[in-house]
GROMACS .gro file of C-alpha atoms in nm:
model
  344
    1MET     CA    1  -0.001   0.008   0.012
    2THR     CA    2   0.313   0.257   0.102
    3VAL     CA    3   0.442   0.164  -0.211
    4GLN     CA    4   0.175   0.170  -0.460
    5ILE     CA    5   0.056   0.576  -0.283
    6LYS     CA    6   0.439   0.690  -0.291
    7CYS     CA    7   0.407   0.542  -0.736
    8PHE     CA    8   0.074   0.739  -0.764
    9GLN     CA    9   0.175   1.010  -0.618
   10GLU     CA   10   0.518   1.061  -0.854
   11ILE     CA   11   0.305   1.011  -1.147
   12ILE     CA   12   0.025   1.275  -1.027
   13THR     CA   13   0.321   1.531  -0.989
   14ILE     CA   14   0.453   1.494  -1.269
   15GLY     CA   15   0.151   1.548  -1.485
   16TYR     CA   16   0.086   1.838  -1.228
   17ARG     CA   17   0.384   2.025  -1.321
   18VAL     CA   18   0.398   1.900  -1.718
   19TYR     CA   19   0.093   2.030  -1.793
   20HIS     CA   20   0.095   2.353  -1.566
   21SER     CA   21  -0.204   2.234  -1.393
   22TYR     CA   22  -0.185   2.462  -1.104
   23GLU     CA   23  -0.514   2.668  -1.115
   24LEU     CA   24  -0.704   2.343  -1.215
   25PRO     CA   25  -1.019   2.328  -0.961
   26TRP     CA   26  -1.037   1.970  -0.785
   27PHE     CA   27  -0.763   1.807  -0.973
   28ARG     CA   28  -0.556   1.697  -0.681
   29THR     CA   29  -0.860   1.623  -0.449
   30LEU     CA   30  -1.018   1.432  -0.735
   31SER     CA   31  -0.683   1.188  -0.828
   32TRP     CA   32  -0.636   1.083  -0.423
   33TYR     CA   33  -1.088   1.043  -0.409
   34PHE     CA   34  -1.016   0.819  -0.736
   35LEU     CA   35  -0.727   0.640  -0.591
   36ILE     CA   36  -0.881   0.567  -0.243
   37CYS     CA   37  -1.242   0.447  -0.466
   38VAL     CA   38  -1.026   0.194  -0.625
   39ASN     CA   39  -0.845   0.121  -0.360
   40TYR     CA   40  -1.194   0.048  -0.143
   41PHE     CA   41  -1.296  -0.159  -0.460
   42PHE     CA   42  -1.003  -0.400  -0.499
   43TYR     CA   43  -0.924  -0.446  -0.088
   44GLY     CA   44  -1.331  -0.542  -0.060
   45GLU     CA   45  -1.262  -0.796  -0.306
   46THR     CA   46  -0.994  -0.943  -0.181
   47VAL     CA   47  -1.154  -0.943   0.208
   48ALA     CA   48  -1.443  -1.080   0.094
   49ASP     CA   49  -1.293  -1.376  -0.133
   50TYR     CA   50  -1.019  -1.463   0.172
   51PHE     CA   51  -1.211  -1.356   0.513
   52GLY     CA   52  -1.570  -1.527   0.386
   53ALA     CA   53  -1.599  -1.674   0.729
   54LEU     CA   54  -1.505  -1.367   0.922
   55VAL     CA   55  -1.758  -1.120   0.731
   56GLN     CA   56  -2.015  -1.388   0.800
   57ARG     CA   57  -1.983  -1.326   1.158
   58GLU     CA   58  -1.987  -0.973   1.164
   59GLU     CA   59  -2.338  -0.796   1.011
   60PRO     CA   60  -2.198  -0.480   0.927
   61LEU     CA   61  -1.940  -0.637   0.723
   62GLN     CA   62  -2.254  -0.910   0.537
   63PHE     CA   63  -2.382  -0.581   0.448
   64LEU     CA   64  -2.079  -0.422   0.287
   65ALA     CA   65  -1.977  -0.765   0.121
   66ARG     CA   66  -2.338  -0.818  -0.005
   67TYR     CA   67  -2.332  -0.438  -0.188
   68HIS     CA   68  -1.974  -0.396  -0.198
   69ARG     CA   69  -1.945  -0.362  -0.592
   70PHE     CA   70  -2.267  -0.137  -0.614
   71ILE     CA   71  -2.106   0.141  -0.339
   72SER     CA   72  -1.762   0.069  -0.486
   73PHE     CA   73  -1.939   0.197  -0.836
   74ALA     CA   74  -2.174   0.489  -0.611
   75LEU     CA   75  -1.870   0.608  -0.502
   76TYR     CA   76  -1.689   0.624  -0.849
   77LEU     CA   77  -2.047   0.832  -1.015
   78ALA     CA   78  -1.940   1.068  -0.720
   79GLY     CA   79  -1.604   1.115  -0.859
   80PHE     CA   80  -1.703   1.146  -1.162
   81CYS     CA   81  -1.984   1.414  -1.126
   82MET     CA   82  -1.779   1.629  -0.913
   83PHE     CA   83  -1.516   1.653  -1.196
   84VAL     CA   84  -1.796   1.776  -1.451
   85LEU     CA   85  -1.861   2.006  -1.193
   86SER     CA   86  -1.536   2.126  -1.167
   87LEU     CA   87  -1.520   2.158  -1.596
   88VAL     CA   88  -1.416   2.548  -1.623
   89LYS     CA   89  -1.480   2.678  -1.959
   90LYS     CA   90  -1.160   2.781  -2.047
   91HIS     CA   91  -0.940   2.466  -1.931
   92TYR     CA   92  -1.171   2.210  -2.088
   93ARG     CA   93  -0.870   2.052  -2.254
   94LEU     CA   94  -0.655   2.058  -1.970
   95GLN     CA   95  -0.922   1.949  -1.707
   96PHE     CA   96  -0.978   1.622  -1.954
   97TYR     CA   97  -0.593   1.547  -2.009
   98MET     CA   98  -0.561   1.562  -1.649
   99PHE     CA   99  -0.849   1.333  -1.631
  100ALA     CA  100  -0.688   1.056  -1.801
  101TRP     CA  101  -0.363   1.123  -1.672
  102THR     CA  102  -0.505   0.993  -1.342
  103HIS     CA  103  -0.696   0.713  -1.500
  104VAL     CA  104  -0.430   0.564  -1.662
  105THR     CA  105  -0.187   0.583  -1.366
  106LEU     CA  106  -0.447   0.404  -1.157
  107LEU     CA  107  -0.460   0.131  -1.400
  108ILE     CA  108  -0.073   0.111  -1.430
  109VAL     CA  109  -0.023   0.142  -1.061
  110VAL     CA  110  -0.284   0.078  -0.861
  111THR     CA  111  -0.457  -0.236  -1.072
  112GLN     CA  112  -0.120  -0.413  -1.058
  113SER     CA  113   0.013  -0.376  -0.718
  114HIS     CA  114  -0.334  -0.594  -0.681
  115LEU     CA  115  -0.169  -0.795  -0.853
  116VAL     CA  116   0.141  -0.841  -0.617
  117ILE     CA  117  -0.148  -0.898  -0.328
  118GLN     CA  118  -0.299  -1.175  -0.513
  119ASN     CA  119   0.009  -1.379  -0.599
  120LEU     CA  120   0.097  -1.364  -0.239
  121PHE     CA  121  -0.210  -1.508  -0.136
  122GLU     CA  122  -0.144  -1.828  -0.372
  123GLY     CA  123   0.174  -1.878  -0.124
  124MET     CA  124   0.514  -1.660  -0.028
  125ILE     CA  125   0.720  -1.827  -0.311
  126TRP     CA  126   0.477  -1.683  -0.584
  127PHE     CA  127   0.585  -1.317  -0.398
  128ILE     CA  128   0.943  -1.359  -0.346
  129VAL     CA  129   1.122  -1.556  -0.626
  130PRO     CA  130   0.934  -1.257  -0.906
  131ILE     CA  131   1.041  -1.010  -0.705
  132SER     CA  132   1.338  -1.166  -0.655
  133ILE     CA  133   1.434  -1.280  -1.026
  134VAL     CA  134   1.380  -0.849  -1.144
  135ILE     CA  135   1.602  -0.763  -0.889
  136CYS     CA  136   1.899  -1.024  -0.980
  137ASN     CA  137   1.807  -0.932  -1.365
  138ASP     CA  138   1.875  -0.550  -1.272
  139ILE     CA  139   2.193  -0.664  -1.121
  140MET     CA  140   2.360  -0.857  -1.352
  141ALA     CA  141   2.260  -0.704  -1.630
  142TYR     CA  142   2.436  -0.454  -1.490
  143LEU     CA  143   2.779  -0.636  -1.392
  144PHE     CA  144   2.772  -0.767  -1.771
  145GLY     CA  145   2.705  -0.428  -1.977
  146PHE     CA  146   2.968  -0.322  -1.709
  147PHE     CA  147   3.283  -0.547  -1.757
  148PHE     CA  148   3.157  -0.644  -2.137
  149GLY     CA  149   2.945  -0.416  -2.284
  150ARG     CA  150   3.011  -0.291  -2.581
  151THR     CA  151   2.707  -0.308  -2.857
  152PRO     CA  152   2.429  -0.077  -2.770
  153LEU     CA  153   2.067  -0.212  -2.697
  154ILE     CA  154   1.806   0.018  -2.743
  155LYS     CA  155   1.820   0.445  -2.779
  156LEU     CA  156   1.580   0.510  -2.489
  157SER     CA  157   1.836   0.382  -2.271
  158PRO     CA  158   2.204   0.442  -2.418
  159LYS     CA  159   2.365   0.244  -2.091
  160LYS     CA  160   2.219  -0.135  -2.207
  161THR     CA  161   2.401  -0.312  -2.410
  162TRP     CA  162   2.356  -0.686  -2.634
  163GLU     CA  163   2.609  -0.786  -2.396
  164GLY     CA  164   2.474  -0.716  -2.044
  165PHE     CA  165   2.072  -0.827  -2.127
  166ILE     CA  166   2.217  -1.222  -2.246
  167GLY     CA  167   2.460  -1.217  -1.984
  168GLY     CA  168   2.139  -1.105  -1.743
  169PHE     CA  169   1.963  -1.363  -1.880
  170PHE     CA  170   2.142  -1.648  -1.890
  171ALA     CA  171   2.241  -1.534  -1.465
  172THR     CA  172   1.879  -1.501  -1.430
  173VAL     CA  173   1.759  -1.848  -1.513
  174VAL     CA  174   2.049  -1.987  -1.340
  175PHE     CA  175   1.957  -1.802  -1.026
  176GLY     CA  176   1.553  -1.878  -1.038
  177PHE     CA  177   1.624  -2.175  -1.061
  178ILE     CA  178   1.850  -2.249  -0.771
  179LEU     CA  179   1.646  -2.012  -0.537
  180ALA     CA  180   1.330  -2.230  -0.648
  181TYR     CA  181   1.470  -2.551  -0.525
  182LEU     CA  182   1.540  -2.368  -0.189
  183LEU     CA  183   1.194  -2.217  -0.121
  184SER     CA  184   1.013  -2.512  -0.242
  185GLN     CA  185   1.192  -2.694   0.052
  186PHE     CA  186   0.994  -2.536   0.280
  187GLN     CA  187   0.636  -2.528   0.356
  188TYR     CA  188   0.616  -2.198   0.531
  189PHE     CA  189   0.663  -2.069   0.130
  190VAL     CA  190   0.477  -2.313  -0.067
  191CYS     CA  191   0.113  -2.311   0.093
  192PRO     CA  192  -0.138  -2.071  -0.032
  193VAL     CA  193  -0.228  -1.832   0.275
  194GLY     CA  194  -0.604  -1.934   0.453
  195PHE     CA  195  -0.837  -1.779   0.707
  196ASN     CA  196  -0.851  -2.007   0.993
  197SER     CA  197  -1.192  -1.882   1.121
  198GLU     CA  198  -1.157  -2.087   1.471
  199THR     CA  199  -0.799  -1.882   1.549
  200ASN     CA  200  -0.934  -1.580   1.382
  201GLY     CA  201  -0.614  -1.597   1.213
  202PHE     CA  202  -0.418  -1.666   0.858
  203THR     CA  203  -0.210  -2.024   0.853
  204VAL     CA  204   0.009  -2.175   0.602
  205GLU     CA  205  -0.009  -2.498   0.683
  206CYS     CA  206  -0.089  -2.761   0.353
  207GLU     CA  207  -0.011  -3.098   0.163
  208PRO     CA  208   0.211  -2.899  -0.065
  209SER     CA  209   0.081  -2.927  -0.419
  210ASP     CA  210   0.226  -3.173  -0.646
  211ILE     CA  211   0.475  -2.900  -0.774
  212PHE     CA  212   0.625  -2.870  -0.454
  213VAL     CA  213   0.707  -3.222  -0.482
  214MET     CA  214   1.041  -3.384  -0.550
  215GLN     CA  215   0.975  -3.601  -0.907
  216GLU     CA  216   1.192  -3.754  -1.116
  217TYR     CA  217   1.255  -3.689  -1.444
  218THR     CA  218   1.440  -3.842  -1.765
  219LEU     CA  219   1.681  -3.684  -1.921
  220PRO     CA  220   1.626  -3.610  -2.310
  221ALA     CA  221   1.887  -3.881  -2.504
  222VAL     CA  222   2.174  -3.621  -2.593
  223VAL     CA  223   2.176  -3.494  -2.225
  224GLN     CA  224   2.223  -3.872  -2.142
  225ASN     CA  225   2.512  -3.952  -2.354
  226THR     CA  226   2.701  -3.583  -2.254
  227LEU     CA  227   2.671  -3.597  -1.862
  228ARG     CA  228   2.529  -3.991  -1.849
  229TRP     CA  229   2.267  -3.918  -1.620
  230LYS     CA  230   1.958  -4.113  -1.723
  231THR     CA  231   1.760  -3.908  -1.453
  232VAL     CA  232   1.714  -3.610  -1.245
  233ASN     CA  233   1.556  -3.518  -0.977
  234LEU     CA  234   1.364  -3.171  -0.953
  235TYR     CA  235   1.060  -2.956  -0.782
  236PRO     CA  236   0.825  -2.912  -1.106
  237PHE     CA  237   0.810  -2.547  -0.981
  238GLN     CA  238   1.211  -2.488  -1.092
  239ILE     CA  239   1.041  -2.555  -1.442
  240HIS     CA  240   0.857  -2.298  -1.402
  241SER     CA  241   1.062  -2.073  -1.242
  242VAL     CA  242   1.244  -2.135  -1.583
  243PHE     CA  243   0.975  -1.980  -1.734
  244LEU     CA  244   0.913  -1.704  -1.466
  245SER     CA  245   1.346  -1.590  -1.512
  246SER     CA  246   1.289  -1.655  -1.880
  247PHE     CA  247   1.023  -1.384  -1.879
  248GLY     CA  248   1.202  -1.152  -1.640
  249SER     CA  249   1.494  -1.126  -1.799
  250LEU     CA  250   1.360  -1.102  -2.185
  251ILE     CA  251   1.007  -0.866  -2.126
  252GLY     CA  252   1.080  -0.759  -1.766
  253PRO     CA  253   1.315  -0.441  -1.882
  254PHE     CA  254   1.076  -0.314  -2.170
  255GLY     CA  255   0.891  -0.227  -1.842
  256GLY     CA  256   1.200  -0.052  -1.785
  257PHE     CA  257   1.225   0.106  -2.123
  258PHE     CA  258   0.874   0.201  -2.126
  259ALA     CA  259   0.985   0.414  -1.789
  260SER     CA  260   1.298   0.539  -1.984
  261GLY     CA  261   1.077   0.673  -2.288
  262PHE     CA  262   0.828   0.817  -2.043
  263LYS     CA  263   1.045   1.049  -1.892
  264ARG     CA  264   1.247   1.135  -2.219
  265ALA     CA  265   0.890   1.200  -2.306
  266PHE     CA  266   0.845   1.477  -2.073
  267LYS     CA  267   1.216   1.565  -2.006
  268ILE     CA  268   1.272   1.456  -1.644
  269LYS     CA  269   1.540   1.253  -1.532
  270ASP     CA  270   1.361   1.043  -1.245
  271PHE     CA  271   1.042   0.984  -1.081
  272ALA     CA  272   1.138   1.165  -0.824
  273ASN     CA  273   1.429   1.222  -0.594
  274THR     CA  274   1.308   1.003  -0.290
  275ILE     CA  275   1.621   0.787  -0.293
  276PRO     CA  276   1.922   0.950  -0.333
  277GLY     CA  277   2.090   0.857  -0.660
  278HIS     CA  278   1.814   0.623  -0.773
  279GLY     CA  279   1.539   0.858  -0.854
  280GLY     CA  280   1.232   0.791  -0.718
  281ILE     CA  281   1.018   0.442  -0.604
  282MET     CA  282   0.849   0.450  -0.943
  283ASP     CA  283   1.201   0.399  -1.071
  284ARG     CA  284   1.248   0.081  -0.879
  285PHE     CA  285   0.920  -0.065  -0.919
  286ASP     CA  286   0.880  -0.019  -1.324
  287CYS     CA  287   0.991  -0.384  -1.384
  288GLN     CA  288   0.830  -0.530  -1.096
  289TYR     CA  289   0.469  -0.438  -1.200
  290LEU     CA  290   0.523  -0.570  -1.518
  291MET     CA  291   0.659  -0.882  -1.387
  292ALA     CA  292   0.368  -0.933  -1.122
  293THR     CA  293   0.093  -0.896  -1.388
  294PHE     CA  294   0.237  -1.173  -1.602
  295THR     CA  295   0.253  -1.388  -1.266
  296HIS     CA  296  -0.074  -1.386  -1.189
  297VAL     CA  297  -0.136  -1.463  -1.518
  298TYR     CA  298   0.089  -1.779  -1.491
  299ILE     CA  299  -0.064  -1.858  -1.244
  300ALA     CA  300  -0.430  -1.824  -1.295
  301SER     CA  301  -0.339  -1.981  -1.633
  302PHE     CA  302  -0.108  -2.291  -1.562
  303ILE     CA  303  -0.125  -2.335  -1.172
  304ARG     CA  304  -0.404  -2.246  -1.008
  305GLY     CA  305  -0.709  -2.549  -0.959
  306PRO     CA  306  -0.987  -2.540  -0.750
  307ASN     CA  307  -0.916  -2.415  -0.345
  308PRO     CA  308  -1.088  -2.635  -0.186
  309SER     CA  309  -1.087  -2.361   0.192
  310LYS     CA  310  -1.246  -2.130  -0.108
  311VAL     CA  311  -1.518  -2.330  -0.187
  312LEU     CA  312  -1.662  -2.401   0.202
  313GLN     CA  313  -1.605  -2.035   0.262
  314GLN     CA  314  -1.891  -1.949  -0.004
  315LEU     CA  315  -2.104  -2.266   0.096
  316LEU     CA  316  -2.140  -2.148   0.463
  317MET     CA  317  -2.270  -1.836   0.322
  318LEU     CA  318  -2.545  -1.995   0.141
  319GLN     CA  319  -2.832  -1.992   0.316
  320PRO     CA  320  -2.962  -2.323   0.586
  321GLU     CA  321  -3.166  -2.487   0.282
  322GLN     CA  322  -2.945  -2.408  -0.009
  323GLN     CA  323  -2.640  -2.615   0.227
  324LEU     CA  324  -2.912  -2.882   0.272
  325SER     CA  325  -2.937  -2.880  -0.131
  326ILE     CA  326  -2.584  -2.900  -0.210
  327PHE     CA  327  -2.516  -3.155   0.086
  328HIS     CA  328  -2.802  -3.363  -0.102
  329THR     CA  329  -2.689  -3.293  -0.474
  330LEU     CA  330  -2.336  -3.412  -0.370
  331HIS     CA  331  -2.391  -3.728  -0.134
  332SER     CA  332  -2.654  -3.879  -0.431
  333HIS     CA  333  -2.319  -3.762  -0.706
  334LEU     CA  334  -2.083  -3.943  -0.485
  335ARG     CA  335  -2.278  -4.305  -0.419
  336GLU     CA  336  -2.322  -4.292  -0.798
  337ARG     CA  337  -1.965  -4.341  -0.874
  338ASP     CA  338  -1.984  -4.606  -0.545
  339MET     CA  339  -1.718  -4.365  -0.338
  340LEU     CA  340  -1.974  -4.401   0.002
  341PRO     CA  341  -2.150  -4.697   0.107
  342PRO     CA  342  -2.527  -4.746  -0.053
  343ALA     CA  343  -2.750  -4.683   0.201
  344ILE     CA  344  -2.938  -4.890   0.457
   0.00000   0.00000   0.00000
């Protein structure tokens, strides 16, 4: 939340200065109001999704959860109406520039930072590994470029070289592979976060899924002849880490190139001067946001399956007669599949 707010503030301040919008009525007030609305929507969705059992016990929370999207939309509409009422004849175009600037900033910063939280709930490993991959690639690309760099990579970033780009890729893949092996051994990192209604707290205890269980793989014939190994024991997550590392080192830097192009367009060196010598917080998180989005899409596409705890939470939120109906349907289904003994 802190990082998100600081990144938002840095980008909004740039727009404020670039367009000389000092006289625009309500501009800053509305920008922060829209930030609050969007965060209310996203965090409300998260609370309803992961704290279903807690929500069911508190009547005020039940009301907020039931009408959450309507309340969120009503809050946004209030901001929209305030913007329309704030339009001034001599500033129409500038006001719409800044309205669009605010919404694009919300899309880039708030939406993607919400995905970081979603990844975190899938298990700490989906949070630590992607972030570490981006950091490693940044460091290794710099080192390879510093010692071996000769060929410029892209005009937007004159200091970036092909040698650093390629060297960073291979170093990041190796780093991600090793880090995945180390973290896959600990339940604390691999278990999804669950809410325990009895203790009113989070739990990270589970039976690790298949991707975090050591498995034996048969090597291709060419590798067998070279290394004299027929099989190798790996965690499946290590294979997934190769894809995460490849994205983080080949596509992730384009988040940085995008940020460089943005800064050149408005003739600024850094987003801010929050970190001496490094610029603003957004300067450090340009690639992280893109990586978080890819990780979320990757989990949804290739990893995530039905979550029994979420299904149970949704069942507990139903009316008693609906729960009984589902119970009888499930009972009949299991009996048809001979998974329950026949009724006496």
